[in-house]
C-alpha cells in the first residue's frame, strides 16, 4: 500500500514538472512572437484551481493530471476585432507557428540536458562495471570472473548501468560485439561477445540474461534477509553484513560462501564467521541447521538470503564545468538509443512489450525516488526526453503532426484544408489511443504473475 501511494505521488510530481516545462515552452515562445495565450492548463478536465494573470491568461490546474495544453487566440474559433487580430495564432507566418509548436519538445530537450548536468554535479551512485560471474555465451567468448568492462562496441562504459543499456541493444540485434576489458591481472583485452548465439524468440530481458555476464556486486556474500529465529539471526548477524570468511576460508562471492557453509558444517561444530559490518570486522560463531530438500538431499543452512540489491561501489560525478559536455554526451547517447529502440520496434526486431504506460512510469518514478535524488533526476531526464521524441512523431494531434502540416503549407503556399485537418485529427486520435491502449495492456501484463 505504501508503494502504491508512493507511486501515485511521484507520478504526479513527474508529470507536473515535465508537463509544465513542455507547455511553458509553447507559452514562452508564443508570447515572444506576439500571440495571445488564453489559457495555460496543467492537466485536463474540470479546473481544481485557476486564476487570471495580469497578462490576461487564465492559469489552470485541472483534475486529470495526464498532460496539459496552451490555448491560443485563434480566429478559426471566434471572431476577432481590433488589437486581437494582430495576436491571432492562425494568422501568424508559418515559421512563427512552427517555432511555437516545436518550442514544447525543445523545452523538454533543454530540461533533459539541465537535469543530466545536475545529476552529474550531485553525483549518481552506481555499480562498477566488473563481472562477477561468467556463464553461457560470455564464458564461451573468453570472459573471466573479474573482467572490468571498458567499452562495448563504440560506446565507453563507466558504470554497470552504461553496460546494461548498451548490451540490451546489442542483444536485440543478435550481432557479435567487441568488448574491451581490463582483465583481473590488469591487462587490456578485447573479447568478442557472440550475441548471434542468443536463441530466437527470447524477449529483451531473457536476451540480456543470455549474454552470461553477471555483475560482481550481485555476487557479493552480503546478507539481504534473515529468517526469524534462524541460526544466523540468533548468532547476531545483521542485514547488510558481508561474510568475508567461513572457518578462515575466504568467501569472495555468494557461491563460495554457500559452498563453504555446506562444506564446513557438521552437527555440534559451530562455524566461525568473519563479518564486515560497516567499517568494523566482527567475528561470530553460528551453528548451521541441516535441512532436507524436496529431492531428499540434506543441506546445511544459516537461515539467510541474498539482498534484492547490492550496495553501490561507484559514484559518477563531475565538476560543474566538466558536467556540461558529460550531460551533452549522455543526452546524445540516450537519444540515439531511444530512436534506435523505436526503429527496432517498427521493423519488428524489438518487442512492442517495451512500450510502457502510466502504471510503469509511476512504479519507476517511485523506485528511482527511493534510490536517491540523483537517480530521480536521471529518471526525470529520461521521461522528458521520451516526451520530446514522442511529441515530435508525425501524428496529427501531436506537435510533430502540426509541423508536418506547416511543412506542407510552406511548400504549397496555403494551409491544408479544413477537411484534411479534421480527418487527420480523427486518424491521430485513433492511432494515439491504440498506442496508449497497448502501453496500458503491457503495464497490466507486467503486474500479473509470470
Short mmCIF file of C-alpha atoms in Angstrom, two decimals:
data_model
loop_
_atom_site.label_atom_id
_atom_site.label_comp_id
_atom_site.label_asym_id
_atom_site.label_seq_id
_atom_site.Cartn_x
_atom_site.Cartn_y
_atom_site.Cartn_z
CA UNK A 1 0.00 0.00 0.00
CA UNK A 2 2.90 2.35 0.80
CA UNK A 3 4.41 1.61 -2.63
CA UNK A 4 1.03 2.29 -4.27
CA UNK A 5 0.64 5.74 -2.74
CA UNK A 6 4.35 6.45 -3.26
CA UNK A 7 3.99 5.59 -6.95
CA UNK A 8 0.95 7.86 -7.30
CA UNK A 9 2.73 10.74 -5.58
CA UNK A 10 5.93 10.50 -7.62
CA UNK A 11 3.92 10.10 -10.83
CA UNK A 12 2.13 13.37 -10.07
CA UNK A 13 5.45 15.06 -9.30
CA UNK A 14 6.97 13.75 -12.55
CA UNK A 15 4.07 14.74 -14.78
CA UNK A 16 3.62 18.06 -13.01
CA UNK A 17 7.23 19.07 -13.60
CA UNK A 18 7.59 17.80 -17.18
CA UNK A 19 4.19 18.91 -18.48
CA UNK A 20 4.75 22.37 -17.02
CA UNK A 21 8.09 22.66 -18.80
CA UNK A 22 6.63 21.43 -22.08
CA UNK A 23 3.67 23.79 -22.04
CA UNK A 24 5.81 26.68 -20.83
CA UNK A 25 7.95 26.21 -23.94
CA UNK A 26 4.88 26.79 -26.15
CA UNK A 27 3.71 29.65 -23.90
CA UNK A 28 7.03 31.50 -23.74
CA UNK A 29 7.73 31.44 -27.48
CA UNK A 30 4.11 32.34 -28.34
CA UNK A 31 4.28 35.41 -26.12
CA UNK A 32 7.60 36.44 -27.66
CA UNK A 33 6.13 36.12 -31.17
CA UNK A 34 3.06 38.23 -30.39
CA UNK A 35 0.42 35.51 -29.93
CA UNK A 36 -2.14 35.97 -27.17
CA UNK A 37 -2.41 33.00 -24.78
CA UNK A 38 -5.94 32.46 -23.48
CA UNK A 39 -5.27 29.51 -21.15
CA UNK A 40 -2.25 27.71 -19.67
CA UNK A 41 -3.52 24.40 -18.24
CA UNK A 42 -1.69 21.66 -16.38
CA UNK A 43 -4.00 18.67 -16.66
CA UNK A 44 -7.33 18.19 -18.40
CA UNK A 45 -10.95 18.31 -17.34
CA UNK A 46 -12.54 20.25 -14.50
CA UNK A 47 -10.31 23.01 -13.07
CA UNK A 48 -9.23 22.43 -9.46
CA UNK A 49 -7.57 25.84 -9.27
CA UNK A 50 -7.45 28.80 -11.63
CA UNK A 51 -6.68 32.48 -11.75
CA UNK A 52 -6.39 35.21 -14.35
CA UNK A 53 -2.90 36.68 -14.62
CA UNK A 54 -2.03 40.33 -15.30
CA UNK A 55 -1.27 39.26 -18.87
CA UNK A 56 -4.88 38.15 -19.34
CA UNK A 57 -4.00 34.45 -19.46
CA UNK A 58 -6.09 32.03 -17.42
CA UNK A 59 -3.78 29.71 -15.44
CA UNK A 60 -5.37 26.36 -14.54
CA UNK A 61 -4.57 23.18 -12.64
CA UNK A 62 -7.11 20.59 -13.77
CA UNK A 63 -8.39 17.30 -12.38
CA UNK A 64 -6.82 14.82 -14.82
CA UNK A 65 -3.03 15.18 -14.49
CA UNK A 66 -2.08 13.26 -17.65
CA UNK A 67 -0.90 16.16 -19.78
CA UNK A 68 -1.70 19.79 -20.37
CA UNK A 69 -2.26 22.39 -23.06
CA UNK A 70 -1.85 26.03 -24.03
CA UNK A 71 -4.84 27.63 -25.75
CA UNK A 72 -4.04 30.46 -28.18
CA UNK A 73 -6.25 33.17 -29.59
CA UNK A 74 -7.45 31.69 -32.89
CA UNK A 75 -9.73 33.30 -35.49
CA UNK A 76 -11.00 29.87 -36.54
CA UNK A 77 -12.77 29.60 -33.20
CA UNK A 78 -14.01 33.14 -32.58
CA UNK A 79 -14.43 36.42 -34.42
CA UNK A 80 -11.62 38.85 -33.63
CA UNK A 81 -11.68 42.64 -33.61
CA UNK A 82 -9.24 45.46 -33.00
CA UNK A 83 -5.89 44.60 -31.41
CA UNK A 84 -6.84 40.92 -31.19
CA UNK A 85 -6.33 40.46 -34.92
CA UNK A 86 -2.58 41.05 -34.57
CA UNK A 87 -2.39 38.45 -31.78
CA UNK A 88 -4.15 35.70 -33.74
CA UNK A 89 -2.14 32.46 -33.81
CA UNK A 90 -3.79 31.30 -37.02
CA UNK A 91 -2.73 34.44 -38.93
CA UNK A 92 0.94 34.32 -37.95
CA UNK A 93 3.50 33.36 -40.63
CA UNK A 94 4.08 29.61 -40.90
CA UNK A 95 7.59 29.86 -39.44
CA UNK A 96 6.23 31.51 -36.28
CA UNK A 97 3.57 28.85 -35.82
CA UNK A 98 6.21 26.15 -36.37
CA UNK A 99 8.52 27.81 -33.84
CA UNK A 100 5.73 27.93 -31.24
CA UNK A 101 4.88 24.29 -31.91
CA UNK A 102 8.43 22.98 -31.69
CA UNK A 103 9.10 25.00 -28.51
CA UNK A 104 7.33 22.41 -26.33
CA UNK A 105 9.56 19.46 -27.31
CA UNK A 106 12.56 21.81 -27.27
CA UNK A 107 11.76 22.71 -23.65
CA UNK A 108 11.73 19.01 -22.78
CA UNK A 109 15.07 18.54 -24.50
CA UNK A 110 16.54 21.51 -22.61
CA UNK A 111 15.18 20.07 -19.36
CA UNK A 112 16.91 16.76 -20.16
CA UNK A 113 20.25 18.50 -20.61
CA UNK A 114 19.92 20.54 -17.41
CA UNK A 115 18.69 17.54 -15.40
CA UNK A 116 21.59 15.36 -16.54
CA UNK A 117 24.01 18.18 -15.72
CA UNK A 118 22.53 18.38 -12.22
CA UNK A 119 22.73 14.59 -11.87
CA UNK A 120 26.43 14.62 -12.74
CA UNK A 121 27.18 17.52 -10.39
CA UNK A 122 25.32 15.89 -7.48
CA UNK A 123 26.85 12.51 -8.26
CA UNK A 124 24.90 9.35 -9.09
CA UNK A 125 25.78 6.22 -7.09
CA UNK A 126 26.09 3.14 -9.30
CA UNK A 127 27.96 -0.12 -9.73
CA UNK A 128 31.43 -0.56 -11.19
CA UNK A 129 31.28 -2.48 -14.49
CA UNK A 130 33.05 -5.53 -13.06
CA UNK A 131 31.97 -9.05 -14.00
CA UNK A 132 31.31 -11.28 -11.01
CA UNK A 133 30.45 -14.49 -12.82
CA UNK A 134 30.52 -15.56 -16.45
CA UNK A 135 28.37 -18.26 -17.94
CA UNK A 136 26.86 -19.31 -21.25
CA UNK A 137 27.82 -17.08 -24.18
CA UNK A 138 30.20 -14.91 -22.11
CA UNK A 139 32.12 -17.98 -20.91
CA UNK A 140 32.29 -19.33 -24.46
CA UNK A 141 33.57 -15.93 -25.63
CA UNK A 142 36.52 -15.99 -23.23
CA UNK A 143 35.30 -13.65 -20.49
CA UNK A 144 36.52 -14.43 -16.99
CA UNK A 145 35.37 -13.50 -13.49
CA UNK A 146 36.83 -10.12 -12.56
CA UNK A 147 36.88 -8.58 -16.05
CA UNK A 148 36.23 -4.83 -15.92
CA UNK A 149 34.19 -3.65 -18.91
CA UNK A 150 35.70 -0.56 -20.53
CA UNK A 151 33.98 -0.27 -23.90
CA UNK A 152 31.18 -2.16 -25.65
CA UNK A 153 31.32 -1.67 -29.39
CA UNK A 154 31.95 2.05 -29.84
CA UNK A 155 30.36 3.03 -26.52
CA UNK A 156 32.59 3.75 -23.49
CA UNK A 157 31.42 2.15 -20.25
CA UNK A 158 31.91 3.72 -16.82
CA UNK A 159 29.17 2.01 -14.77
CA UNK A 160 27.16 -1.20 -14.91
CA UNK A 161 24.11 0.86 -15.94
CA UNK A 162 26.03 2.01 -19.04
CA UNK A 163 26.93 -1.59 -19.80
CA UNK A 164 23.36 -2.82 -19.40
CA UNK A 165 21.85 -0.18 -21.71
CA UNK A 166 24.42 -0.94 -24.42
CA UNK A 167 24.25 -4.72 -24.04
CA UNK A 168 20.44 -4.76 -24.29
CA UNK A 169 20.62 -3.08 -27.70
CA UNK A 170 23.35 -5.43 -28.89
CA UNK A 171 21.41 -8.44 -27.61
CA UNK A 172 18.29 -7.36 -29.53
CA UNK A 173 20.32 -7.07 -32.75
CA UNK A 174 21.87 -10.54 -32.17
CA UNK A 175 25.18 -9.33 -33.60
CA UNK A 176 28.65 -10.13 -32.27
CA UNK A 177 30.13 -7.16 -30.43
CA UNK A 178 33.73 -6.40 -29.44
CA UNK A 179 34.10 -5.65 -25.74
CA UNK A 180 37.23 -4.00 -24.35
CA UNK A 181 38.03 -5.12 -20.81
CA UNK A 182 40.74 -4.91 -18.19
CA UNK A 183 41.30 -8.48 -17.06
CA UNK A 184 41.94 -9.45 -13.40
CA UNK A 185 45.71 -9.13 -13.93
CA UNK A 186 45.30 -5.52 -15.11
CA UNK A 187 45.97 -6.20 -18.79
CA UNK A 188 43.74 -4.70 -21.51
CA UNK A 189 41.97 -7.27 -23.63
CA UNK A 190 39.38 -7.25 -26.41
CA UNK A 191 36.86 -10.06 -26.29
CA UNK A 192 34.20 -10.76 -28.91
CA UNK A 193 30.82 -11.42 -27.32
CA UNK A 194 29.00 -13.54 -29.91
CA UNK A 195 25.39 -12.49 -29.35
CA UNK A 196 24.29 -14.22 -32.54
CA UNK A 197 24.09 -17.35 -30.37
CA UNK A 198 21.09 -15.96 -28.44
CA UNK A 199 18.08 -18.09 -29.29
CA UNK A 200 15.40 -16.56 -31.48
CA UNK A 201 12.20 -15.63 -29.72
CA UNK A 202 13.74 -14.53 -26.43
CA UNK A 203 12.46 -11.19 -25.19
CA UNK A 204 14.83 -8.37 -24.25
CA UNK A 205 15.12 -9.41 -20.59
CA UNK A 206 15.82 -13.03 -21.46
CA UNK A 207 18.27 -11.98 -24.18
CA UNK A 208 20.16 -9.83 -21.68
CA UNK A 209 20.42 -12.76 -19.25
CA UNK A 210 21.60 -14.95 -22.12
CA UNK A 211 24.71 -12.78 -22.55
CA UNK A 212 26.04 -14.56 -19.46
CA UNK A 213 27.55 -11.50 -17.78
CA UNK A 214 26.64 -11.18 -14.09
CA UNK A 215 27.80 -8.10 -12.15
CA UNK A 216 30.23 -8.67 -9.31
CA UNK A 217 28.18 -6.65 -6.83
CA UNK A 218 25.24 -9.08 -7.02
CA UNK A 219 27.56 -11.97 -6.21
CA UNK A 220 28.87 -10.40 -3.02
CA UNK A 221 28.26 -12.50 0.14
CA UNK A 222 26.07 -9.80 1.70
CA UNK A 223 23.16 -10.64 3.96
CA UNK A 224 19.89 -9.45 2.43
CA UNK A 225 17.30 -11.24 4.56
CA UNK A 226 17.34 -13.12 7.87
CA UNK A 227 15.00 -15.94 8.80
CA UNK A 228 13.24 -15.07 12.07
CA UNK A 229 14.85 -17.04 14.91
CA UNK A 230 17.08 -18.76 12.36
CA UNK A 231 20.69 -19.70 13.12
CA UNK A 232 22.11 -16.53 11.57
CA UNK A 233 19.78 -14.17 13.44
CA UNK A 234 20.39 -15.96 16.74
CA UNK A 235 24.15 -15.63 16.22
CA UNK A 236 23.87 -11.85 15.78
CA UNK A 237 24.18 -11.47 12.01
CA UNK A 238 22.52 -8.34 10.59
CA UNK A 239 21.16 -7.31 7.21
CA UNK A 240 23.93 -5.78 5.07
CA UNK A 241 26.67 -7.74 6.88
CA UNK A 242 29.30 -9.03 4.46
CA UNK A 243 30.59 -12.54 5.25
CA UNK A 244 34.29 -12.42 4.41
CA UNK A 245 35.32 -15.91 5.62
CA UNK A 246 33.91 -19.18 6.99
CA UNK A 247 36.27 -21.07 9.33
CA UNK A 248 39.10 -18.99 7.88
CA UNK A 249 38.24 -19.82 4.26
CA UNK A 250 37.79 -16.64 2.20
CA UNK A 251 34.34 -16.18 0.63
CA UNK A 252 34.76 -13.70 -2.25
CA UNK A 253 31.26 -14.29 -3.58
CA UNK A 254 27.86 -15.71 -2.63
CA UNK A 255 28.50 -19.08 -4.26
CA UNK A 256 31.80 -19.51 -2.42
CA UNK A 257 30.06 -18.64 0.86
CA UNK A 258 27.32 -21.24 0.32
CA UNK A 259 29.88 -23.93 -0.57
CA UNK A 260 31.97 -23.04 2.48
CA UNK A 261 28.95 -23.22 4.81
CA UNK A 262 27.93 -26.61 3.43
CA UNK A 263 31.46 -27.95 3.39
CA UNK A 264 32.48 -26.79 6.86
CA UNK A 265 29.24 -27.52 8.73
CA UNK A 266 28.68 -30.51 10.94
CA UNK A 267 26.47 -31.31 13.94
CA UNK A 268 27.71 -29.71 17.13
CA UNK A 269 30.57 -27.80 15.47
CA UNK A 270 29.80 -24.05 15.16
CA UNK A 271 31.12 -22.10 12.19
CA UNK A 272 33.48 -19.19 12.76
CA UNK A 273 32.34 -16.30 10.56
CA UNK A 274 34.46 -13.27 9.76
CA UNK A 275 31.99 -10.47 9.05
CA UNK A 276 32.47 -6.96 7.71
CA UNK A 277 29.90 -4.60 9.27
CA UNK A 278 30.31 -1.03 8.08
CA UNK A 279 33.92 -0.14 8.90
CA UNK A 280 34.28 -2.86 11.51
CA UNK A 281 35.28 -6.53 11.39
CA UNK A 282 33.15 -8.75 13.61
CA UNK A 283 33.78 -12.40 14.48
CA UNK A 284 30.70 -14.53 15.10
CA UNK A 285 30.03 -18.16 15.91
CA UNK A 286 26.96 -19.83 14.42
CA UNK A 287 25.66 -23.38 14.40
CA UNK A 288 24.25 -24.29 10.97
CA UNK A 289 20.93 -26.12 10.66
CA UNK A 290 20.54 -29.19 8.49
CA UNK A 291 17.50 -29.15 6.19
CA UNK A 292 16.15 -31.76 3.82
CA UNK A 293 15.41 -30.70 0.24
CA UNK A 294 12.39 -31.96 -1.72
CA UNK A 295 14.66 -34.40 -3.57
CA UNK A 296 15.82 -35.84 -0.25
CA UNK A 297 19.23 -34.15 -0.26
CA UNK A 298 20.41 -32.89 3.13
CA UNK A 299 21.97 -29.41 3.17
CA UNK A 300 23.33 -27.08 5.86
CA UNK A 301 21.85 -23.59 6.10
CA UNK A 302 22.20 -20.48 8.25
CA UNK A 303 18.75 -19.04 7.51
CA UNK A 304 19.82 -16.05 5.44
CA UNK A 305 19.15 -14.82 1.91
CA UNK A 306 20.78 -12.65 -0.71
CA UNK A 307 19.76 -8.98 -0.97
CA UNK A 308 17.40 -7.77 -3.67
CA UNK A 309 20.03 -5.15 -4.49
CA UNK A 310 23.63 -4.54 -3.55
CA UNK A 311 25.44 -1.56 -2.02
CA UNK A 312 26.74 0.86 -4.63
CA UNK A 313 30.50 0.91 -5.10
CA UNK A 314 30.89 3.74 -7.62
CA UNK A 315 29.94 7.41 -7.81
CA UNK A 316 29.51 9.06 -11.20
CA UNK A 317 30.31 12.72 -10.53
CA UNK A 318 31.79 15.68 -12.43
CA UNK A 319 32.59 19.26 -11.55
CA UNK A 320 30.14 21.93 -12.77
CA UNK A 321 32.14 22.69 -15.93
CA UNK A 322 33.04 19.09 -16.82
CA UNK A 323 29.39 18.14 -16.27
CA UNK A 324 28.33 20.26 -19.27
CA UNK A 325 29.94 18.12 -22.02
CA UNK A 326 29.13 14.98 -20.00
CA UNK A 327 25.42 15.92 -19.98
CA UNK A 328 25.54 16.63 -23.71
CA UNK A 329 27.19 13.26 -24.45
CA UNK A 330 24.65 11.45 -22.29
CA UNK A 331 21.75 13.24 -23.99
CA UNK A 332 23.07 12.28 -27.42
CA UNK A 333 23.62 8.70 -26.29
CA UNK A 334 20.13 8.37 -24.77
CA UNK A 335 18.53 9.96 -27.83
CA UNK A 336 20.35 7.53 -30.13
CA UNK A 337 19.30 4.56 -28.00
CA UNK A 338 15.66 5.70 -27.80
CA UNK A 339 15.37 6.31 -31.54
CA UNK A 340 17.13 3.00 -32.18
CA UNK A 341 14.62 1.17 -29.98
CA UNK A 342 11.69 2.85 -31.76
CA UNK A 343 13.13 1.77 -35.10
CA UNK A 344 13.60 -1.79 -33.86
CA UNK A 345 10.00 -1.93 -32.64
CA UNK A 346 8.75 -0.64 -36.00
CA UNK A 347 10.69 -3.23 -38.02
CA UNK A 348 9.88 -5.99 -35.54
CA UNK A 349 13.34 -6.84 -34.15
CA UNK A 350 12.32 -5.49 -30.73
CA UNK A 351 9.11 -6.39 -28.97
CA UNK A 352 6.23 -3.93 -28.62
CA UNK A 353 6.20 -5.06 -24.99
CA UNK A 354 8.85 -2.37 -24.47
CA UNK A 355 6.10 0.27 -24.63
CA UNK A 356 5.31 1.43 -21.11
CA UNK A 357 2.28 3.31 -19.86
CA UNK A 358 1.32 5.34 -16.86
CA UNK A 359 1.44 2.37 -14.44
CA UNK A 360 5.06 1.53 -15.28
CA UNK A 361 6.04 5.20 -15.21
CA UNK A 362 4.53 5.51 -11.74
CA UNK A 363 6.41 2.46 -10.49
CA UNK A 364 9.73 3.60 -11.98
CA UNK A 365 9.20 7.07 -10.54
CA UNK A 366 8.74 5.62 -7.06
CA UNK A 367 11.72 3.25 -7.35
CA UNK A 368 14.06 5.96 -8.63
CA UNK A 369 12.93 8.37 -5.90
CA UNK A 370 13.73 5.74 -3.26
CA UNK A 371 17.23 5.33 -4.73
CA UNK A 372 18.05 8.99 -4.16
CA UNK A 373 17.87 12.43 -5.72
CA UNK A 374 20.41 11.73 -8.50
CA UNK A 375 18.54 8.63 -9.67
CA UNK A 376 15.22 10.51 -9.65
CA UNK A 377 16.72 13.39 -11.62
CA UNK A 378 18.01 10.90 -14.19
CA UNK A 379 14.53 9.37 -14.37
CA UNK A 380 13.03 12.83 -14.99
CA UNK A 381 15.59 13.38 -17.75
CA UNK A 382 14.70 10.07 -19.43
CA UNK A 383 10.96 10.74 -19.32
CA UNK A 384 11.45 14.33 -20.51
CA UNK A 385 13.49 13.09 -23.47
CA UNK A 386 10.82 10.49 -24.21
CA UNK A 387 8.15 13.22 -24.19
CA UNK A 388 10.27 15.30 -26.56
CA UNK A 389 10.65 12.43 -29.03
CA UNK A 390 7.05 11.24 -28.70
CA UNK A 391 5.64 14.72 -29.33
CA UNK A 392 7.74 15.03 -32.49
CA UNK A 393 6.23 11.89 -34.02
CA UNK A 394 4.24 12.81 -37.18
CA UNK A 395 0.87 12.03 -35.60
CA UNK A 396 -1.66 14.81 -36.41
CA UNK A 397 -2.77 15.68 -32.85
CA UNK A 398 0.83 15.83 -31.61
CA UNK A 399 3.34 18.62 -32.19
CA UNK A 400 5.05 16.55 -34.89
CA UNK A 401 1.80 16.28 -36.82
CA UNK A 402 1.29 20.05 -36.74
CA UNK A 403 4.84 20.50 -38.03
CA UNK A 404 4.02 18.22 -40.97
CA UNK A 405 1.02 20.44 -41.77
CA UNK A 406 3.21 23.54 -41.63
CA UNK A 407 5.76 21.91 -43.92
CA UNK A 408 3.01 21.15 -46.44
CA UNK A 409 1.73 24.72 -46.12
CA UNK A 410 5.17 26.18 -46.73
CA UNK A 411 5.54 24.05 -49.89
CA UNK A 412 2.10 24.60 -51.41
CA UNK A 413 1.72 28.19 -50.25
CA UNK A 414 -1.57 27.72 -48.40
CA UNK A 415 -2.80 25.85 -45.33
CA UNK A 416 -4.19 22.33 -45.65
CA UNK A 417 -7.96 22.23 -45.94
CA UNK A 418 -10.33 22.00 -43.01
CA UNK A 419 -11.38 18.57 -44.27
CA UNK A 420 -7.79 17.31 -44.15
CA UNK A 421 -7.32 18.77 -40.66
CA UNK A 422 -10.43 17.02 -39.33
CA UNK A 423 -9.52 13.70 -40.96
CA UNK A 424 -6.03 13.97 -39.51
CA UNK A 425 -7.41 14.67 -36.05
CA UNK A 426 -9.57 11.55 -36.14
CA UNK A 427 -6.73 9.41 -37.50
CA UNK A 428 -4.35 10.80 -34.91
CA UNK A 429 -6.78 10.14 -32.07
CA UNK A 430 -7.27 6.54 -33.19
CA UNK A 431 -3.52 5.92 -33.52
CA UNK A 432 -2.70 7.59 -30.21
CA UNK A 433 -5.50 5.68 -28.45
CA UNK A 434 -4.13 2.42 -29.90
CA UNK A 435 -0.61 3.20 -28.66
CA UNK A 436 -1.87 4.17 -25.20
CA UNK A 437 -4.05 1.05 -25.08
CA UNK A 438 -1.10 -1.17 -25.98
CA UNK A 439 1.08 0.53 -23.36
CA UNK A 440 -1.62 0.06 -20.72
CA UNK A 441 -2.04 -3.60 -21.74
CA UNK A 442 1.72 -4.10 -21.34
CA UNK A 443 1.57 -2.46 -17.90
CA UNK A 444 -1.23 -4.77 -16.78
CA UNK A 445 0.55 -7.87 -18.08
CA UNK A 446 3.67 -6.89 -16.11
CA UNK A 447 1.58 -6.89 -12.93
CA UNK A 448 0.39 -10.46 -13.46
CA UNK A 449 2.37 -13.40 -12.03
CA UNK A 450 4.81 -14.75 -14.58
#
